[in-house]
Amino acid sequence: MRRFTDPAWRCAFQVYVPLRVALTAIGAAVRALYPGDLSPHPVLRPYLGIVAVEGGWQGLLLGVWQRWDTLWYMLIAQEGYTMRDTRIFAPPLYPWLMRLTGELLGGGSAAYLLGGLVVSNLACIAMFAYLYRLVALECNVAIARRSVVYLSLFPSAFFLVSAYAESLLMLCIVASFYYARRRQWVAAGIWGFFAPLARLPGVVILLPLGWEFVRQAWSSRQGNRPLPCWHGWPLALVLLGGLAFPAYAPLVVGAESWLAPFTIHTQRYMGRVSLTGDSLWTAAHVLATGHFRIIEPFDLAIALLFIVLTIAGLRRLPVLYSLYLVVMLTGVLTKVSEVQPLLSLSRYALVLFPGFVLLARAGRRSGWRHRTIVYLSAALLVFYAGQFVIWGWVG
């Protein structure tokens, strides 16, 4: 009962329930009204040999979320890893939980899909609660609640309650930061261990967490609560989590090297790494030609928004969060895809949670800013979710 009276959990449920209900209604409505073909296609609608969940209530409530990387997670959950395709891009935590939950629900494509949705939705609720606690710790409860609301209305926020690993990754990162700020380093290290096992970019939290520990250890010398250096051993858990899957790949799956998960993650959809800002310049050039996909202007706008927020955060946020924004955003922008320069950026931006805290501060100071953020985000969320349901690529 305590969770239902705790402000963090109360806020999490109050934000999650309308989000889940609205997205379920949007998905069912779009699927029912869309006149085009949504049947399996090897290129346009690749089901990867997974049985499509179609027809009746299962098709309207579950099948509409059986899209893109969800199929890869289902494939890993059902068959495991192999080097015959690119499935090794995904670490095992989310597919393993999908398999476990799917087996408990009876097995089969519908059960695995439902299992993945259950895992993502539970992780989303817990992540909202931890984000509320973290921001309330740093700022106040008003900004904490607004941060959760803004995140839930972000255009790509439907990925948090779809069968994707985003909410699980964010839960691990936000919880790890929360416990680090409370000087509970064992809990921070345990959550940090699971972050790269949810998605490979989770390993970058080692740098901001390391900075935070050094800051606490240094400042504790002048206070009454000394923090010995050996108390930082849980940071090794983050590194261990980051090395676990790359080590597993050559030993068990037969990958050529431990770098295989990282290289395949980058090379999917003809991607490459560039440290010269090619993704932004290429995206701007594509828009200038007038021949671009409908999602590309939004990807570029979101990239520019978070660049501005990251720069603003250098002055307005503790170093821990600014450092996290810099390293995570840099990692996102170094990948350039020949298919779409800023491929998946709208989804990757979800993990840049300190940016939503800055937006919450701005929205609280001005009514028109708040309305602009809410109305624009909500409208784009409906658009993004609808595109996803009809197999449009939005992240």
Short mmCIF file of C-alpha atoms in Angstrom, two decimals:
data_model
loop_
_atom_site.label_atom_id
_atom_site.label_comp_id
_atom_site.label_asym_id
_atom_site.label_seq_id
_atom_site.Cartn_x
_atom_site.Cartn_y
_atom_site.Cartn_z
CA MET A 1 0.00 0.00 0.00
CA ARG A 2 2.91 2.34 0.64
CA ARG A 3 3.65 2.58 -3.07
CA PHE A 4 0.18 3.93 -3.75
CA THR A 5 0.65 6.68 -1.15
CA ASP A 6 4.26 7.48 -2.07
CA PRO A 7 4.26 10.70 -4.19
CA ALA A 8 6.71 9.23 -6.68
CA TRP A 9 4.65 6.12 -7.40
CA ARG A 10 1.42 8.12 -7.37
CA CYS A 11 2.85 10.48 -9.99
CA ALA A 12 4.17 7.54 -12.02
CA PHE A 13 0.76 5.88 -12.20
CA GLN A 14 -1.08 9.16 -12.81
CA VAL A 15 1.13 9.82 -15.84
CA TYR A 16 1.43 6.23 -17.08
CA VAL A 17 -2.27 5.27 -17.12
CA PRO A 18 -3.44 8.10 -19.45
CA LEU A 19 -0.40 7.49 -21.67
CA ARG A 20 -1.11 3.78 -21.95
CA VAL A 21 -4.84 4.25 -22.52
CA ALA A 22 -4.31 6.97 -25.15
CA LEU A 23 -1.70 4.99 -27.07
CA THR A 24 -3.83 1.84 -26.99
CA ALA A 25 -6.76 3.81 -28.42
CA ILE A 26 -4.55 5.45 -31.06
CA GLY A 27 -3.05 2.14 -32.11
CA ALA A 28 -6.43 0.41 -32.39
CA ALA A 29 -8.02 3.34 -34.25
CA VAL A 30 -5.20 3.70 -36.76
CA ARG A 31 -5.13 -0.05 -37.41
CA ALA A 32 -8.89 -0.20 -37.89
CA LEU A 33 -9.09 2.85 -40.16
CA TYR A 34 -5.91 2.47 -42.22
CA PRO A 35 -6.85 1.29 -45.74
CA GLY A 36 -3.34 0.25 -46.83
CA ASP A 37 -1.62 -3.12 -46.82
CA LEU A 38 -0.04 -4.15 -43.50
CA SER A 39 0.66 -7.77 -44.38
CA PRO A 40 4.21 -9.15 -43.98
CA HIS A 41 6.73 -7.99 -46.61
CA PRO A 42 10.46 -8.90 -46.60
CA VAL A 43 11.55 -5.25 -46.97
CA LEU A 44 8.68 -2.92 -46.09
CA ARG A 45 7.22 -4.96 -43.22
CA PRO A 46 9.88 -7.50 -42.20
CA TYR A 47 8.49 -10.01 -39.70
CA LEU A 48 11.76 -12.03 -39.79
CA GLY A 49 9.85 -15.30 -39.83
CA ILE A 50 7.93 -14.43 -36.65
CA VAL A 51 4.22 -15.21 -36.79
CA ALA A 52 2.28 -11.95 -37.19
CA VAL A 53 -0.23 -11.24 -34.42
CA GLU A 54 -3.27 -10.25 -36.45
CA GLY A 55 -7.05 -10.36 -36.28
CA GLY A 56 -9.53 -9.74 -33.47
CA TRP A 57 -8.62 -8.02 -30.24
CA GLN A 58 -5.07 -9.39 -30.34
CA GLY A 59 -4.42 -7.62 -33.62
CA LEU A 60 -5.86 -4.32 -32.38
CA LEU A 61 -4.29 -4.33 -28.91
CA LEU A 62 -1.07 -6.30 -29.44
CA GLY A 63 -0.33 -6.70 -33.13
CA VAL A 64 -0.15 -2.95 -33.77
CA TRP A 65 3.02 -2.84 -31.64
CA GLN A 66 4.70 -5.79 -33.40
CA ARG A 67 6.97 -3.60 -35.49
CA TRP A 68 10.64 -3.17 -36.42
CA ASP A 69 13.09 -3.92 -33.56
CA THR A 70 10.32 -5.60 -31.60
CA LEU A 71 10.58 -8.46 -34.10
CA TRP A 72 14.33 -8.70 -33.48
CA TYR A 73 13.78 -8.90 -29.73
CA MET A 74 11.15 -11.60 -30.28
CA LEU A 75 13.54 -13.50 -32.55
CA ILE A 76 16.28 -13.44 -29.91
CA ALA A 77 13.79 -14.44 -27.21
CA GLN A 78 12.59 -17.42 -29.23
CA GLU A 79 15.79 -18.62 -30.92
CA GLY A 80 18.73 -17.03 -29.11
CA TYR A 81 21.75 -15.46 -30.80
CA THR A 82 23.44 -16.32 -34.07
CA MET A 83 25.90 -14.59 -36.40
CA ARG A 84 23.73 -15.24 -39.46
CA ASP A 85 22.10 -11.81 -39.14
CA THR A 86 22.36 -8.62 -37.06
CA ARG A 87 20.47 -9.76 -33.96
CA ILE A 88 23.67 -9.55 -31.89
CA PHE A 89 23.16 -5.76 -31.80
CA ALA A 90 20.82 -6.26 -28.81
CA PRO A 91 22.16 -7.27 -25.38
CA PRO A 92 20.30 -10.09 -23.62
CA LEU A 93 18.51 -8.46 -20.67
CA TYR A 94 15.35 -7.36 -22.46
CA PRO A 95 14.96 -10.43 -24.73
CA TRP A 96 15.59 -12.70 -21.72
CA LEU A 97 12.88 -10.96 -19.69
CA MET A 98 10.59 -11.10 -22.74
CA ARG A 99 11.18 -14.85 -23.02
CA LEU A 100 10.65 -15.44 -19.30
CA THR A 101 7.41 -13.48 -19.24
CA GLY A 102 6.23 -14.92 -22.54
CA GLU A 103 6.73 -18.49 -21.32
CA LEU A 104 4.79 -17.69 -18.15
CA LEU A 105 1.96 -16.41 -20.38
CA GLY A 106 1.83 -19.66 -22.35
CA GLY A 107 4.36 -19.26 -25.16
CA GLY A 108 3.72 -18.42 -28.82
CA SER A 109 4.11 -15.14 -30.74
CA ALA A 110 1.23 -13.37 -28.99
CA ALA A 111 2.51 -14.43 -25.58
CA TYR A 112 6.07 -13.29 -26.31
CA LEU A 113 4.82 -9.96 -27.66
CA LEU A 114 2.60 -9.49 -24.62
CA GLY A 115 5.51 -10.50 -22.39
CA GLY A 116 7.70 -7.83 -23.95
CA LEU A 117 4.97 -5.24 -23.47
CA VAL A 118 4.53 -6.25 -19.83
CA VAL A 119 8.26 -5.87 -19.17
CA SER A 120 8.45 -2.48 -20.93
CA ASN A 121 5.36 -1.10 -19.22
CA LEU A 122 6.44 -2.17 -15.73
CA ALA A 123 9.89 -0.70 -16.37
CA CYS A 124 8.25 2.53 -17.60
CA ILE A 125 6.21 2.91 -14.41
CA ALA A 126 9.25 2.29 -12.21
CA MET A 127 11.36 4.66 -14.32
CA PHE A 128 8.78 7.43 -13.94
CA ALA A 129 8.86 6.94 -10.16
CA TYR A 130 12.67 7.05 -10.00
CA LEU A 131 12.80 10.10 -12.28
CA TYR A 132 10.35 11.88 -9.98
CA ARG A 133 12.47 11.01 -6.95
CA LEU A 134 15.70 12.09 -8.61
CA VAL A 135 14.38 15.45 -9.81
CA ALA A 136 12.63 16.10 -6.48
CA LEU A 137 15.98 15.44 -4.80
CA GLU A 138 17.75 17.93 -7.09
CA CYS A 139 15.01 20.55 -7.52
CA ASN A 140 11.49 20.27 -6.11
CA VAL A 141 8.35 18.17 -6.52
CA ALA A 142 6.74 20.61 -8.99
CA ILE A 143 9.63 20.35 -11.43
CA ALA A 144 9.82 16.60 -10.77
CA ARG A 145 6.23 16.06 -11.80
CA ARG A 146 6.56 18.33 -14.81
CA SER A 147 9.69 16.46 -15.94
CA VAL A 148 7.82 13.15 -15.89
CA VAL A 149 4.88 14.67 -17.79
CA TYR A 150 7.12 16.22 -20.46
CA LEU A 151 8.96 12.93 -20.93
CA SER A 152 5.67 11.03 -21.28
CA LEU A 153 4.47 13.47 -23.97
CA PHE A 154 7.70 13.47 -25.98
CA PRO A 155 6.98 12.52 -29.62
CA SER A 156 8.78 9.17 -29.36
CA ALA A 157 7.56 8.39 -25.82
CA PHE A 158 5.40 5.54 -27.14
CA PHE A 159 8.63 3.52 -27.32
CA LEU A 160 8.62 3.52 -23.51
CA VAL A 161 5.47 1.37 -23.48
CA SER A 162 6.14 -0.57 -26.71
CA ALA A 163 8.05 -3.84 -26.86
CA TYR A 164 11.40 -2.03 -26.94
CA ALA A 165 14.25 -1.88 -24.42
CA GLU A 166 14.17 1.92 -23.97
CA SER A 167 12.21 2.03 -20.70
CA LEU A 168 14.36 -0.73 -19.21
CA LEU A 169 17.54 1.15 -20.13
CA MET A 170 16.17 4.40 -18.71
CA LEU A 171 15.10 2.68 -15.50
CA CYS A 172 18.62 1.36 -14.96
CA ILE A 173 20.25 4.73 -15.69
CA VAL A 174 17.89 6.93 -13.68
CA ALA A 175 17.88 4.55 -10.69
CA SER A 176 21.67 4.36 -10.77
CA PHE A 177 21.95 8.16 -10.75
CA TYR A 178 19.38 8.42 -7.97
CA TYR A 179 21.30 6.10 -5.66
CA ALA A 180 24.62 7.68 -6.59
CA ARG A 181 23.34 11.10 -5.53
CA ARG A 182 22.19 9.55 -2.25
CA ARG A 183 25.68 8.08 -1.74
CA GLN A 184 24.28 4.54 -1.91
CA TRP A 185 26.96 3.25 -4.22
CA VAL A 186 26.22 -0.46 -4.01
CA ALA A 187 22.68 0.11 -5.30
CA ALA A 188 24.01 2.56 -7.91
CA GLY A 189 26.53 -0.03 -9.11
CA ILE A 190 23.94 -2.81 -9.33
CA TRP A 191 21.58 -0.70 -11.43
CA GLY A 192 24.54 0.49 -13.49
CA PHE A 193 25.56 -3.12 -14.14
CA PHE A 194 22.25 -3.80 -15.87
CA ALA A 195 22.25 -0.61 -18.00
CA PRO A 196 24.60 -1.87 -20.77
CA LEU A 197 22.86 -5.25 -20.62
CA ALA A 198 19.62 -3.46 -21.53
CA ARG A 199 21.21 -1.49 -24.38
CA LEU A 200 24.89 -1.12 -25.22
CA PRO A 201 25.03 2.72 -24.85
CA GLY A 202 24.23 2.26 -21.17
CA VAL A 203 27.93 1.72 -20.46
CA VAL A 204 28.62 5.47 -20.90
CA ILE A 205 27.18 6.16 -17.45
CA LEU A 206 30.49 4.94 -16.03
CA LEU A 207 32.07 8.33 -16.77
CA PRO A 208 29.50 10.58 -15.03
CA LEU A 209 29.15 8.14 -12.13
CA GLY A 210 32.93 8.08 -11.73
CA TRP A 211 32.98 11.88 -11.66
CA GLU A 212 30.24 11.93 -9.04
CA PHE A 213 32.07 9.49 -6.79
CA VAL A 214 35.30 11.50 -7.00
CA ARG A 215 33.35 14.69 -6.21
CA GLN A 216 31.70 13.08 -3.19
CA ALA A 217 34.96 11.60 -1.94
CA TRP A 218 36.74 14.94 -2.29
CA SER A 219 34.00 17.01 -0.65
CA SER A 220 33.62 14.50 2.19
CA ARG A 221 37.13 15.33 3.38
CA GLN A 222 35.81 18.67 4.62
CA GLY A 223 32.63 17.22 6.13
CA ASN A 224 31.58 14.79 8.86
CA ARG A 225 30.75 11.90 6.46
CA PRO A 226 34.00 10.70 4.96
CA LEU A 227 33.74 8.54 1.85
CA PRO A 228 36.76 6.23 1.59
CA CYS A 229 38.05 5.51 -1.91
CA TRP A 230 37.39 1.80 -1.56
CA HIS A 231 33.66 2.58 -1.35
CA GLY A 232 33.83 3.19 -5.10
CA TRP A 233 34.24 -0.51 -5.93
CA PRO A 234 30.60 -0.77 -7.18
CA LEU A 235 31.65 1.35 -10.18
CA ALA A 236 33.44 -1.76 -11.40
CA LEU A 237 30.02 -3.38 -11.76
CA VAL A 238 29.13 -0.89 -14.51
CA LEU A 239 32.31 -1.80 -16.38
CA LEU A 240 31.61 -5.49 -15.82
CA GLY A 241 28.11 -5.07 -17.25
CA GLY A 242 29.57 -3.27 -20.26
CA LEU A 243 32.07 -6.08 -20.92
CA ALA A 244 29.77 -9.03 -20.23
CA PHE A 245 27.94 -9.18 -23.56
CA PRO A 246 30.94 -8.29 -25.76
CA ALA A 247 32.86 -11.11 -24.02
CA TYR A 248 29.92 -13.48 -24.46
CA ALA A 249 29.68 -12.81 -28.22
CA PRO A 250 32.98 -14.46 -29.33
CA LEU A 251 32.96 -17.16 -26.65
CA VAL A 252 29.43 -18.48 -27.18
CA VAL A 253 27.93 -16.98 -30.31
CA GLY A 254 31.06 -17.26 -32.45
CA ALA A 255 31.65 -13.58 -33.18
CA GLU A 256 35.05 -12.68 -34.60
CA SER A 257 35.86 -10.31 -31.74
CA TRP A 258 34.43 -8.74 -28.62
CA LEU A 259 33.76 -5.60 -30.65
CA ALA A 260 31.18 -7.39 -32.82
CA PRO A 261 28.09 -6.19 -30.87
CA PHE A 262 29.28 -2.59 -31.13
CA THR A 263 30.21 -2.75 -34.82
CA ILE A 264 26.98 -4.50 -35.79
CA HIS A 265 24.99 -2.00 -33.69
CA THR A 266 26.64 0.80 -35.70
CA GLN A 267 26.50 -0.83 -39.12
CA ARG A 268 22.80 -1.69 -39.07
CA TYR A 269 20.91 0.15 -41.81
CA MET A 270 24.23 1.02 -43.51
CA GLY A 271 25.47 3.05 -40.57
CA ARG A 272 28.99 4.27 -39.87
CA VAL A 273 30.82 6.25 -37.20
CA SER A 274 31.99 9.78 -37.84
CA LEU A 275 33.47 12.19 -35.30
CA THR A 276 33.15 15.26 -37.54
CA GLY A 277 29.45 16.00 -37.12
CA ASP A 278 28.56 14.42 -40.46
CA SER A 279 25.13 13.33 -39.21
CA LEU A 280 23.97 16.92 -38.71
CA TRP A 281 25.52 18.28 -41.89
CA THR A 282 24.22 15.37 -43.95
CA ALA A 283 20.73 15.76 -42.49
CA ALA A 284 20.75 19.50 -43.27
CA HIS A 285 21.95 18.78 -46.82
CA VAL A 286 19.20 16.18 -47.36
CA LEU A 287 16.55 18.67 -46.22
CA ALA A 288 18.01 21.35 -48.51
CA THR A 289 17.60 19.06 -51.53
CA GLY A 290 13.87 18.81 -50.88
CA HIS A 291 13.92 15.01 -51.16
CA PHE A 292 13.59 13.63 -47.67
CA ARG A 293 11.48 11.29 -45.57
CA ILE A 294 8.70 12.82 -43.50
CA ILE A 295 10.47 12.06 -40.21
CA GLU A 296 13.83 13.66 -41.09
CA PRO A 297 12.96 17.32 -40.32
CA PHE A 298 11.75 16.22 -36.88
CA ASP A 299 14.95 14.24 -36.26
CA LEU A 300 17.07 17.30 -37.06
CA ALA A 301 14.88 19.59 -34.93
CA ILE A 302 15.14 17.21 -31.96
CA ALA A 303 18.92 16.95 -32.41
CA LEU A 304 19.27 20.73 -32.40
CA LEU A 305 16.95 21.03 -29.39
CA PHE A 306 19.07 18.68 -27.30
CA ILE A 307 22.29 20.32 -28.41
CA VAL A 308 20.88 23.61 -27.08
CA LEU A 309 19.70 21.90 -23.88
CA THR A 310 23.10 20.27 -23.40
CA ILE A 311 24.86 23.63 -23.73
CA ALA A 312 22.37 25.21 -21.32
CA GLY A 313 22.90 22.33 -18.90
CA LEU A 314 26.61 23.14 -18.62
CA ARG A 315 25.62 26.17 -16.53
CA ARG A 316 22.38 25.05 -14.95
CA LEU A 317 22.89 21.40 -14.01
CA PRO A 318 25.27 19.59 -11.67
CA VAL A 319 28.33 18.33 -13.55
CA LEU A 320 27.09 14.74 -13.24
CA TYR A 321 24.13 15.43 -15.54
CA SER A 322 25.96 17.76 -17.91
CA LEU A 323 28.66 15.14 -18.40
CA TYR A 324 26.03 12.50 -19.04
CA LEU A 325 24.30 14.68 -21.65
CA VAL A 326 27.59 15.41 -23.41
CA VAL A 327 28.81 11.82 -23.65
CA MET A 328 25.42 10.30 -24.50
CA LEU A 329 24.50 12.93 -27.10
CA THR A 330 27.97 12.73 -28.63
CA GLY A 331 27.57 8.99 -28.96
CA VAL A 332 24.18 9.40 -30.62
CA LEU A 333 25.43 11.99 -33.12
CA THR A 334 28.55 10.07 -34.15
CA LYS A 335 26.44 7.47 -35.97
CA VAL A 336 25.58 8.37 -39.56
CA SER A 337 23.24 6.21 -41.63
CA GLU A 338 23.18 6.15 -45.39
CA VAL A 339 19.47 5.29 -45.18
CA GLN A 340 18.62 8.28 -42.97
CA PRO A 341 21.38 10.53 -41.54
CA LEU A 342 19.91 10.82 -38.04
CA LEU A 343 18.35 7.36 -38.00
CA SER A 344 16.50 6.63 -34.73
CA LEU A 345 17.59 9.90 -33.11
CA SER A 346 14.04 10.65 -31.96
CA ARG A 347 14.07 7.41 -29.96
CA TYR A 348 17.64 7.78 -28.70
CA ALA A 349 16.80 11.25 -27.36
CA LEU A 350 14.51 9.69 -24.75
CA VAL A 351 17.49 8.70 -22.60
CA LEU A 352 18.66 12.33 -22.41
CA PHE A 353 16.49 12.81 -19.33
CA PRO A 354 18.33 15.87 -17.90
CA GLY A 355 17.07 17.73 -20.96
CA PHE A 356 13.50 17.17 -19.81
CA VAL A 357 14.40 18.62 -16.42
CA LEU A 358 15.61 21.79 -18.16
CA LEU A 359 12.41 21.91 -20.19
CA ALA A 360 10.41 21.50 -16.97
CA ARG A 361 12.21 24.47 -15.43
CA ALA A 362 11.50 26.57 -18.52
CA GLY A 363 7.85 25.48 -18.64
CA ARG A 364 7.29 26.27 -14.98
CA ARG A 365 8.50 29.84 -15.42
CA SER A 366 6.23 30.63 -18.36
CA GLY A 367 2.68 29.60 -19.15
CA TRP A 368 3.07 29.99 -22.91
CA ARG A 369 6.22 27.86 -22.89
CA HIS A 370 4.39 25.16 -20.97
CA ARG A 371 1.47 25.17 -23.38
CA THR A 372 3.77 25.13 -26.40
CA ILE A 373 5.70 22.12 -25.06
CA VAL A 374 2.56 20.20 -24.12
CA TYR A 375 0.47 20.88 -27.24
CA LEU A 376 3.31 20.41 -29.72
CA SER A 377 4.66 17.29 -28.01
CA ALA A 378 1.23 15.67 -27.68
CA ALA A 379 0.38 16.32 -31.34
CA LEU A 380 3.69 14.86 -32.50
CA LEU A 381 3.27 11.89 -30.17
CA VAL A 382 -0.01 11.03 -31.90
CA PHE A 383 1.68 11.42 -35.29
CA TYR A 384 4.73 9.30 -34.34
CA ALA A 385 2.61 6.53 -32.81
CA GLY A 386 0.31 6.46 -35.83
CA GLN A 387 3.24 6.23 -38.21
CA PHE A 388 4.72 3.38 -36.19
CA VAL A 389 1.46 1.41 -36.33
CA ILE A 390 1.38 1.56 -40.15
CA TRP A 391 5.06 0.51 -40.37
CA GLY A 392 6.41 4.01 -40.82
CA TRP A 393 9.97 4.40 -39.54
CA VAL A 394 10.07 6.95 -36.72
CA GLY A 395 12.87 5.62 -34.57
#
